[in-house]
Amino acid sequence: MTPRRDLKVRTKDGLRLHVEDWGDPLDDTAPLLCLSGLTRNTRDFRELAERHAPHRRVVTFDYRGRGRSDRDSNWRNYRPEVYLDDVFQVIAATNLHHFVVVGTSLGGLLTMGMGLLMPAAFKAAVINDIGPDFTPGGVERILAAIGEDKPQADWPDAMAHIASNFPPGSYPRADENTYRKLAETAFKAGDDGKLHFSWDTAIAQALVKGPPPGDLWPPFLSLKQKPLLLVRGETSDLLSAETAARMAERHPDLTEVCVRGTPHAPTLDEPEVELAIDEFLARIDS
């Protein structure tokens, strides 16, 4: 079995972040730092970690207010600048160097921010279904889904709830196992016997009441000197084909893989994505 160490890393303001450190810490192959989506957590990267940890180190963690990390009593701290500082604390605590970032959605945006703030720390990036421009309908759909806890009686109900959040017809390749894995990340058992969201719903307040993100093209272009793999769901309502094409036009070393029959965001265990990541990492390692 691949070794995994569960750690607690303190943020500058004293919160405890849940960190999972997979593989051999002395392996000199470029490690992976995995950054999840807005409400997601380390469970999204379990299969990826189990797949790659025999050959390289993999570090994942739950953002503040998600999964097994502490929740923040001040919703104003659920913003990118604070998340980036938390990322820096995890990097320092785990002694990561010259790594490859794998960023899904929010994690992809944080990767762009890292390109501005600490470009020498990482070698390359995999960005999953996010870009400098968002499709408005996707943002509205996500905000409507995350801001209020929706307790579920059991796992079949939780799976049905997850399935109902995707636009009709957008996920033809999903099966029962897909929704089970997504539900097991999105929900956790509560003391009342019901299943509750595994994130702090105050995250939505920060998005609604906080300042707009501004122009994200400069952060994206800060990655121009690094190899980039862009993963896009074919039916994504957050990253359009047009934005992906613009990203490819403006980045000299961008490879795109489109995941057929998949909305925001691909789970990264699709066969075509696994192959693309394997080939990308082989190039980085050579």
Short mmCIF file of C-alpha atoms in Angstrom, two decimals:
data_model
loop_
_atom_site.label_atom_id
_atom_site.label_comp_id
_atom_site.label_asym_id
_atom_site.label_seq_id
_atom_site.Cartn_x
_atom_site.Cartn_y
_atom_site.Cartn_z
CA MET A 1 0.00 0.00 0.00
CA THR A 2 1.23 3.50 -0.86
CA PRO A 3 2.29 5.32 2.34
CA ARG A 4 0.24 8.37 3.30
CA ARG A 5 0.98 10.74 6.15
CA ASP A 6 -1.84 12.91 7.51
CA LEU A 7 -0.56 16.22 8.87
CA LYS A 8 -1.93 19.38 10.45
CA VAL A 9 -0.37 22.63 9.24
CA ARG A 10 -1.08 25.91 11.02
CA THR A 11 -2.04 28.99 9.05
CA LYS A 12 -0.66 32.39 10.05
CA ASP A 13 -3.91 33.11 11.90
CA GLY A 14 -3.86 29.81 13.77
CA LEU A 15 -6.25 27.56 11.85
CA ARG A 16 -5.32 23.92 11.31
CA LEU A 17 -5.23 22.68 7.72
CA HIS A 18 -5.60 18.98 6.96
CA VAL A 19 -2.73 17.85 4.70
CA GLU A 20 -2.17 14.46 3.05
CA ASP A 21 1.42 13.69 2.06
CA TRP A 22 1.72 10.63 -0.18
CA GLY A 23 4.79 8.71 -1.33
CA ASP A 24 8.46 8.90 -0.45
CA PRO A 25 9.46 12.38 0.81
CA LEU A 26 13.03 11.66 -0.34
CA ASP A 27 12.02 10.88 -3.94
CA ASP A 28 13.72 13.43 -6.20
CA THR A 29 11.13 13.17 -9.00
CA ALA A 30 9.08 16.37 -9.32
CA PRO A 31 6.31 16.11 -6.70
CA LEU A 32 2.69 17.06 -7.28
CA LEU A 33 0.89 19.75 -5.27
CA CYS A 34 -2.85 19.29 -5.76
CA LEU A 35 -5.25 22.21 -5.22
CA SER A 36 -8.95 21.43 -5.23
CA GLY A 37 -12.05 23.23 -6.43
CA LEU A 38 -14.05 25.82 -4.49
CA THR A 39 -15.94 23.48 -2.14
CA ARG A 40 -13.97 20.31 -2.74
CA ASN A 41 -11.22 18.65 -0.69
CA THR A 42 -8.43 16.08 -0.65
CA ARG A 43 -10.76 13.20 -1.45
CA ASP A 44 -10.97 14.46 -5.03
CA PHE A 45 -7.30 13.58 -5.48
CA ARG A 46 -7.24 10.16 -3.80
CA GLU A 47 -7.16 8.17 -7.04
CA LEU A 48 -4.60 10.49 -8.60
CA ALA A 49 -2.42 10.24 -5.48
CA GLU A 50 -2.66 6.45 -5.33
CA ARG A 51 -1.77 6.28 -9.01
CA HIS A 52 1.30 8.53 -8.85
CA ALA A 53 2.64 8.14 -5.29
CA PRO A 54 4.58 4.94 -6.08
CA HIS A 55 6.72 7.05 -8.42
CA ARG A 56 6.61 10.58 -6.98
CA ARG A 57 5.48 12.46 -3.90
CA VAL A 58 1.94 13.88 -3.92
CA VAL A 59 0.74 16.55 -1.47
CA THR A 60 -2.92 17.55 -1.14
CA PHE A 61 -4.73 19.61 1.48
CA ASP A 62 -8.14 20.93 2.45
CA TYR A 63 -8.52 24.70 2.22
CA ARG A 64 -9.72 26.48 5.34
CA GLY A 65 -13.43 25.83 5.75
CA ARG A 66 -13.36 22.57 3.77
CA GLY A 67 -13.15 18.91 4.62
CA ARG A 68 -11.08 18.19 7.72
CA SER A 69 -9.55 21.67 8.00
CA ASP A 70 -10.77 24.23 10.53
CA ARG A 71 -13.54 26.60 9.57
CA ASP A 72 -12.89 30.32 9.72
CA SER A 73 -15.12 32.40 11.98
CA ASN A 74 -14.65 35.36 9.63
CA TRP A 75 -16.14 34.73 6.18
CA ARG A 76 -14.05 37.62 4.79
CA ASN A 77 -11.01 35.34 4.99
CA TYR A 78 -12.46 33.04 2.34
CA ARG A 79 -10.69 34.86 -0.45
CA PRO A 80 -7.83 34.08 -2.87
CA GLU A 81 -5.14 36.14 -1.11
CA VAL A 82 -5.69 34.21 2.12
CA TYR A 83 -5.88 30.87 0.32
CA LEU A 84 -2.57 31.64 -1.39
CA ASP A 85 -0.91 32.37 1.92
CA ASP A 86 -2.26 29.06 3.23
CA VAL A 87 -0.76 27.34 0.17
CA PHE A 88 2.60 28.91 1.01
CA GLN A 89 2.38 27.60 4.59
CA VAL A 90 1.72 24.07 3.32
CA ILE A 91 4.61 24.28 0.84
CA ALA A 92 6.96 25.42 3.60
CA ALA A 93 5.76 22.84 6.12
CA THR A 94 6.11 19.95 3.65
CA ASN A 95 9.40 21.24 2.18
CA LEU A 96 8.20 21.08 -1.44
CA HIS A 97 10.51 22.27 -4.21
CA HIS A 98 10.29 22.38 -8.01
CA PHE A 99 6.90 20.72 -8.00
CA VAL A 100 4.09 20.43 -10.53
CA VAL A 101 0.80 22.06 -9.52
CA VAL A 102 -2.48 20.30 -10.30
CA GLY A 103 -5.25 22.85 -9.83
CA THR A 104 -8.97 22.23 -10.30
CA SER A 105 -11.21 25.28 -10.76
CA LEU A 106 -10.32 27.54 -7.79
CA GLY A 107 -7.08 25.58 -7.56
CA GLY A 108 -6.31 26.58 -11.13
CA LEU A 109 -6.86 30.24 -10.29
CA LEU A 110 -4.55 29.90 -7.30
CA THR A 111 -1.97 28.34 -9.62
CA MET A 112 -2.12 31.49 -11.75
CA GLY A 113 -1.59 33.57 -8.61
CA MET A 114 1.42 31.43 -7.73
CA GLY A 115 2.82 32.24 -11.17
CA LEU A 116 2.90 35.89 -10.13
CA LEU A 117 4.03 35.46 -6.52
CA MET A 118 6.38 32.46 -6.53
CA PRO A 119 7.23 31.50 -10.11
CA ALA A 120 10.53 29.83 -9.23
CA ALA A 121 8.91 27.33 -6.85
CA PHE A 122 7.19 25.13 -9.44
CA LYS A 123 8.08 23.62 -12.79
CA ALA A 124 4.78 23.14 -14.59
CA ALA A 125 1.03 23.07 -14.06
CA VAL A 126 -2.10 21.10 -14.84
CA ILE A 127 -5.12 23.42 -14.83
CA ASN A 128 -8.50 21.72 -14.67
CA ASP A 129 -11.49 23.47 -16.24
CA ILE A 130 -10.85 27.10 -15.41
CA GLY A 131 -9.46 30.08 -17.24
CA PRO A 132 -9.08 33.86 -17.06
CA ASP A 133 -12.66 34.35 -18.27
CA PHE A 134 -15.69 32.65 -16.70
CA THR A 135 -19.00 31.79 -18.29
CA PRO A 136 -21.53 33.76 -16.16
CA GLY A 137 -24.12 30.99 -16.07
CA GLY A 138 -21.65 28.60 -14.49
CA VAL A 139 -20.77 31.01 -11.71
CA GLU A 140 -24.44 31.61 -10.95
CA ARG A 141 -25.15 27.87 -10.86
CA ILE A 142 -22.31 27.24 -8.42
CA LEU A 143 -23.32 30.09 -6.11
CA ALA A 144 -26.89 28.80 -5.99
CA ALA A 145 -25.66 25.35 -5.01
CA ILE A 146 -23.19 26.10 -2.21
CA GLY A 147 -24.56 28.86 0.03
CA GLU A 148 -27.04 26.88 2.12
CA ASP A 149 -26.61 23.46 3.70
CA LYS A 150 -28.95 20.86 2.22
CA PRO A 151 -29.04 17.89 4.61
CA GLN A 152 -29.65 14.50 3.01
CA ALA A 153 -31.11 11.43 4.69
CA ASP A 154 -28.75 8.88 3.14
CA TRP A 155 -26.16 8.34 0.41
CA PRO A 156 -28.66 7.62 -2.39
CA ASP A 157 -30.33 10.95 -1.62
CA ALA A 158 -26.93 12.68 -1.55
CA MET A 159 -26.04 11.16 -4.92
CA ALA A 160 -29.35 12.31 -6.38
CA HIS A 161 -28.71 15.81 -5.06
CA ILE A 162 -25.27 15.91 -6.68
CA ALA A 163 -26.72 14.71 -9.99
CA SER A 164 -29.42 17.41 -9.89
CA ASN A 165 -26.79 20.16 -9.70
CA PHE A 166 -25.43 19.47 -13.18
CA PRO A 167 -27.15 21.11 -16.16
CA PRO A 168 -29.55 18.63 -17.82
CA GLY A 169 -27.82 16.45 -20.39
CA SER A 170 -24.36 17.77 -19.57
CA TYR A 171 -22.92 14.60 -18.00
CA PRO A 172 -23.81 11.62 -20.22
CA ARG A 173 -20.73 9.64 -19.21
CA ALA A 174 -21.49 9.77 -15.48
CA ASP A 175 -22.65 6.58 -13.78
CA GLU A 176 -23.63 5.58 -10.25
CA ASN A 177 -19.99 5.28 -9.21
CA THR A 178 -19.30 8.83 -10.46
CA TYR A 179 -22.07 10.31 -8.33
CA ARG A 180 -21.10 8.17 -5.35
CA LYS A 181 -17.53 9.50 -5.37
CA LEU A 182 -18.68 13.09 -5.82
CA ALA A 183 -21.20 12.74 -2.99
CA GLU A 184 -18.63 11.20 -0.63
CA THR A 185 -16.48 14.30 -1.10
CA ALA A 186 -19.32 16.81 -0.88
CA PHE A 187 -21.07 15.38 2.20
CA LYS A 188 -20.10 14.13 5.64
CA ALA A 189 -22.15 12.56 8.43
CA GLY A 190 -23.48 14.92 11.10
CA ASP A 191 -24.39 14.33 14.74
CA ASP A 192 -28.07 14.37 13.74
CA GLY A 193 -27.66 11.26 11.60
CA LYS A 194 -28.00 13.19 8.35
CA LEU A 195 -25.43 14.03 5.71
CA HIS A 196 -24.28 17.65 5.53
CA PHE A 197 -22.06 19.63 3.19
CA SER A 198 -18.37 19.18 3.94
CA TRP A 199 -17.68 22.90 3.52
CA ASP A 200 -18.53 26.09 5.36
CA THR A 201 -21.47 27.61 3.47
CA ALA A 202 -20.12 31.07 4.42
CA ILE A 203 -17.76 30.60 1.47
CA ALA A 204 -20.61 31.85 -0.69
CA GLN A 205 -20.80 35.12 1.26
CA ALA A 206 -17.22 35.93 0.35
CA LEU A 207 -18.01 35.45 -3.33
CA VAL A 208 -21.22 37.47 -3.28
CA LYS A 209 -20.12 40.30 -0.97
CA GLY A 210 -16.42 40.42 -1.78
CA PRO A 211 -14.74 42.43 -4.56
CA PRO A 212 -14.84 41.12 -8.15
CA PRO A 213 -11.77 39.15 -9.23
CA GLY A 214 -10.49 41.71 -11.74
CA ASP A 215 -8.52 40.92 -14.89
CA LEU A 216 -7.17 37.37 -14.63
CA TRP A 217 -5.23 37.37 -17.88
CA PRO A 218 -2.03 38.78 -16.31
CA PRO A 219 -1.93 35.95 -13.72
CA PHE A 220 -2.52 33.41 -16.47
CA LEU A 221 0.21 34.92 -18.63
CA SER A 222 2.61 34.65 -15.69
CA LEU A 223 2.62 30.93 -16.52
CA LYS A 224 3.96 31.46 -20.06
CA GLN A 225 7.42 30.16 -19.15
CA LYS A 226 6.05 26.88 -17.78
CA PRO A 227 4.63 23.84 -19.58
CA LEU A 228 0.87 23.79 -19.08
CA LEU A 229 -1.71 21.03 -19.48
CA LEU A 230 -5.26 22.38 -19.73
CA VAL A 231 -8.11 19.97 -19.00
CA ARG A 232 -11.56 21.09 -20.16
CA GLY A 233 -14.93 19.43 -19.78
CA GLU A 234 -16.69 19.36 -23.14
CA THR A 235 -19.97 20.61 -21.63
CA SER A 236 -18.37 22.88 -19.01
CA ASP A 237 -20.42 25.94 -18.12
CA LEU A 238 -17.38 27.66 -16.59
CA LEU A 239 -14.58 27.27 -19.17
CA SER A 240 -15.78 27.78 -22.73
CA ALA A 241 -14.08 26.39 -25.82
CA GLU A 242 -13.49 29.98 -26.94
CA THR A 243 -11.62 30.89 -23.74
CA ALA A 244 -9.57 27.69 -23.96
CA ALA A 245 -8.64 28.60 -27.54
CA ARG A 246 -7.54 32.08 -26.45
CA MET A 247 -5.44 30.55 -23.70
CA ALA A 248 -3.74 28.27 -26.23
CA GLU A 249 -3.09 31.22 -28.55
CA ARG A 250 -1.39 33.21 -25.78
CA HIS A 251 0.59 30.42 -24.12
CA PRO A 252 3.50 28.97 -26.14
CA ASP A 253 3.55 25.57 -24.41
CA LEU A 254 -0.07 24.65 -23.68
CA THR A 255 -1.54 21.22 -24.34
CA GLU A 256 -5.32 20.81 -24.09
CA VAL A 257 -7.33 17.67 -23.46
CA CYS A 258 -11.10 17.91 -23.90
CA VAL A 259 -13.08 15.42 -21.81
CA ARG A 260 -16.10 14.31 -23.82
CA GLY A 261 -19.52 14.27 -22.22
CA THR A 262 -18.26 15.93 -19.05
CA PRO A 263 -19.28 19.22 -17.36
CA HIS A 264 -17.41 21.33 -14.81
CA ALA A 265 -15.18 19.87 -13.57
CA PRO A 266 -13.54 16.66 -14.84
CA THR A 267 -12.56 14.32 -12.01
CA LEU A 268 -9.07 13.64 -13.48
CA ASP A 269 -9.61 9.87 -13.38
CA GLU A 270 -11.07 9.77 -16.89
CA PRO A 271 -8.86 7.52 -19.08
CA GLU A 272 -8.00 10.28 -21.56
CA VAL A 273 -7.02 12.62 -18.71
CA GLU A 274 -4.90 9.99 -16.98
CA LEU A 275 -3.07 9.39 -20.26
CA ALA A 276 -2.58 13.12 -20.86
CA ILE A 277 -1.22 13.64 -17.33
CA ASP A 278 1.11 10.65 -17.67
CA GLU A 279 2.52 11.97 -20.95
CA PHE A 280 2.80 15.50 -19.56
CA LEU A 281 4.70 14.37 -16.46
CA ALA A 282 6.98 12.14 -18.53
CA ARG A 283 7.95 15.21 -20.54
CA ILE A 284 8.53 17.27 -17.39
CA ASP A 285 10.69 14.51 -15.90
CA SER A 286 12.83 14.01 -19.01
#
